[in-house]
Coordinates of C-alpha atoms in Angstrom, one line a residue:
M1 CA 0.0 0.0 0.0
V2 CA 2.9 2.3 0.8
L3 CA 4.4 1.8 -2.6
R4 CA 1.4 3.5 -4.2
I5 CA 2.7 6.8 -2.9
P6 CA 5.2 8.1 -5.5
F7 CA 7.8 9.2 -2.9
F8 CA 8.1 5.8 -1.4
F9 CA 7.9 4.0 -4.7
N10 CA 10.8 6.0 -6.0
L11 CA 12.9 5.0 -2.9
S12 CA 12.1 1.3 -3.4
S13 CA 13.9 -1.4 -5.5
Y14 CA 10.8 -1.6 -7.6
R15 CA 11.7 1.7 -9.2
Q16 CA 15.0 0.4 -10.5
V17 CA 13.2 -2.7 -11.9
Q18 CA 10.7 -0.4 -13.6
D19 CA 13.5 1.8 -15.0
D20 CA 15.4 -1.2 -16.3
T21 CA 12.3 -2.6 -18.0
L22 CA 11.4 0.7 -19.6
K23 CA 14.9 1.0 -20.9
I24 CA 14.6 -2.4 -22.6
L25 CA 11.3 -1.5 -24.1
H26 CA 12.4 2.0 -25.3
N27 CA 15.6 0.5 -26.9
E28 CA 13.5 -2.0 -28.8
T29 CA 11.2 0.8 -30.0
R30 CA 14.2 2.9 -31.1
R31 CA 15.6 -0.1 -33.0
V32 CA 12.3 -0.5 -34.9
I33 CA 12.2 3.2 -35.7
Q34 CA 15.8 3.2 -37.0
L35 CA 15.2 0.1 -39.2
R36 CA 12.1 1.7 -40.7
R37 CA 13.9 5.0 -41.2
K38 CA 16.7 3.3 -43.1
A39 CA 14.2 1.4 -45.3
L40 CA 12.5 4.7 -46.2
E41 CA 15.8 6.5 -46.8
N42 CA 16.8 3.7 -49.2
L43 CA 13.7 4.3 -51.2
D44 CA 14.2 8.1 -51.1
I45 CA 10.6 8.9 -50.5
N46 CA 9.5 12.5 -50.3
T47 CA 6.0 13.1 -51.7
T48 CA 2.6 11.6 -51.2
E49 CA 2.3 10.5 -54.8
I50 CA 5.6 8.6 -54.6
L51 CA 4.4 7.1 -51.3
N52 CA 1.4 5.4 -52.8
E53 CA 3.6 3.8 -55.5
A54 CA 6.4 2.9 -53.0
S55 CA 4.0 1.3 -50.5
S56 CA 4.0 -2.0 -52.4
M57 CA 7.8 -1.9 -52.5
L58 CA 7.9 -1.6 -48.7
G59 CA 5.7 -4.7 -48.4
M60 CA 2.7 -2.8 -47.2
K61 CA -0.9 -2.9 -48.2
K62 CA -2.6 0.1 -49.8
R63 CA -2.0 2.4 -46.8
L64 CA 1.2 3.5 -45.2
A65 CA 2.0 2.4 -41.7
F66 CA 1.6 5.0 -39.0
L67 CA 5.3 4.9 -38.2
D68 CA 6.1 5.6 -41.9
M69 CA 3.8 8.6 -41.9
L70 CA 5.5 10.0 -38.8
L71 CA 9.0 9.5 -40.2
I72 CA 8.1 11.1 -43.5
A73 CA 6.5 14.0 -41.7
Q74 CA 9.7 14.5 -39.7
R75 CA 11.8 14.4 -42.9
E76 CA 9.6 17.0 -44.5
G77 CA 10.2 19.4 -41.6
K78 CA 7.3 18.8 -39.3
D79 CA 8.0 19.5 -35.6
L80 CA 8.4 15.8 -34.5
S81 CA 11.4 14.8 -32.4
D82 CA 12.7 11.3 -32.3
E83 CA 11.4 11.0 -28.7
H84 CA 7.9 12.1 -29.7
I85 CA 7.9 9.4 -32.5
R86 CA 9.2 6.8 -30.0
E87 CA 6.3 7.6 -27.6
E88 CA 3.8 7.2 -30.4
V89 CA 5.3 3.9 -31.5
D90 CA 5.3 2.7 -27.9
T91 CA 1.6 3.4 -27.7
F92 CA 0.6 1.5 -30.8
M93 CA 3.2 -1.3 -30.4
F94 CA 2.5 -2.2 -26.8
E95 CA -1.2 -1.2 -26.4
G96 CA -2.1 -3.5 -29.3
H97 CA -1.0 -6.5 -27.2
D98 CA -3.5 -5.6 -24.5
T99 CA -6.5 -5.2 -26.8
T100 CA -5.6 -8.4 -28.8
S101 CA -5.2 -10.6 -25.7
S102 CA -8.4 -9.2 -24.2
A103 CA -10.3 -10.0 -27.4
I104 CA -8.9 -13.5 -27.5
A105 CA -9.7 -14.1 -23.9
F106 CA -13.3 -12.9 -24.2
T107 CA -13.8 -14.9 -27.4
I108 CA -12.6 -18.1 -25.6
Y109 CA -14.7 -17.3 -22.6
L110 CA -17.9 -16.9 -24.7
L111 CA -17.1 -20.0 -26.7
S112 CA -16.7 -22.0 -23.5
H113 CA -20.3 -21.0 -22.5
H114 CA -21.7 -21.9 -25.9
P115 CA -20.6 -25.5 -26.8
M116 CA -22.6 -25.7 -30.0
E117 CA -21.0 -22.5 -31.4
Q118 CA -17.7 -23.7 -30.2
Q119 CA -18.1 -26.9 -32.1
L120 CA -19.1 -25.0 -35.3
A121 CA -16.1 -22.7 -35.0
Y122 CA -13.8 -25.7 -34.4
E123 CA -15.1 -27.6 -37.4
E124 CA -14.7 -24.6 -39.7
A125 CA -11.1 -24.1 -38.4
K126 CA -10.4 -27.7 -39.0
D127 CA -11.9 -27.5 -42.6
Y128 CA -9.7 -24.6 -43.4
E129 CA -6.5 -26.2 -42.1
G130 CA -3.7 -25.3 -44.5
R131 CA -5.7 -22.5 -46.0
E132 CA -5.5 -20.0 -43.1
L133 CA -5.3 -17.1 -45.5
E134 CA -8.9 -17.7 -46.6
T135 CA -11.7 -16.1 -44.7
M136 CA -13.4 -18.2 -42.1
K137 CA -16.8 -16.6 -42.1
Y138 CA -18.2 -18.3 -39.0
L139 CA -15.1 -17.8 -36.8
E140 CA -15.0 -14.2 -38.0
A141 CA -18.6 -13.7 -36.9
V142 CA -17.9 -15.3 -33.5
I143 CA -15.0 -12.9 -33.0
K144 CA -17.0 -9.9 -34.1
E145 CA -19.8 -10.8 -31.8
S146 CA -17.5 -11.2 -28.8
L147 CA -16.0 -7.8 -29.6
R148 CA -19.5 -6.4 -29.7
I149 CA -20.3 -7.8 -26.3
Y150 CA -16.9 -7.2 -24.7
P151 CA -15.2 -4.4 -26.7
S152 CA -11.4 -4.1 -26.3
V153 CA -11.7 -0.4 -25.7
P154 CA -15.1 0.2 -24.1
F155 CA -14.6 4.0 -24.0
Y156 CA -12.2 6.8 -24.8
S157 CA -11.1 9.2 -22.1
R158 CA -9.2 12.4 -22.9
M159 CA -7.8 15.3 -20.9

């Protein structure tokens, strides 16, 4: 209970563990940013028109990744520091794990309470074995229904 007070937490050994862990995470994020920056520099991308053509060369779908847009904006003179980009990348890299694991957990929970639907989803997955890139319509519907009942992000809060 005492460690919930910032003054005492900062004096504890847990603070050092937190700092060491954050250092590892931030270094990984910086590594990802540097790799992406080098990939974009090799393509010498500057304008939006070229971006659309280059997106297929970068191995992306029709839209650019958010990190690419941040790096290009920085190159074109927008007021974005490397630290600001790192904070944004931390947000979408690490927060995505929470929402994904939450969605999986609630889907499994709901399937455990509905054995007939669980069996149908299992049979569809078994039928599509080896063809995972194809759309499994029933399983997709199950996942969407579980997200409707238990949304990953139930509300947005802003200050």
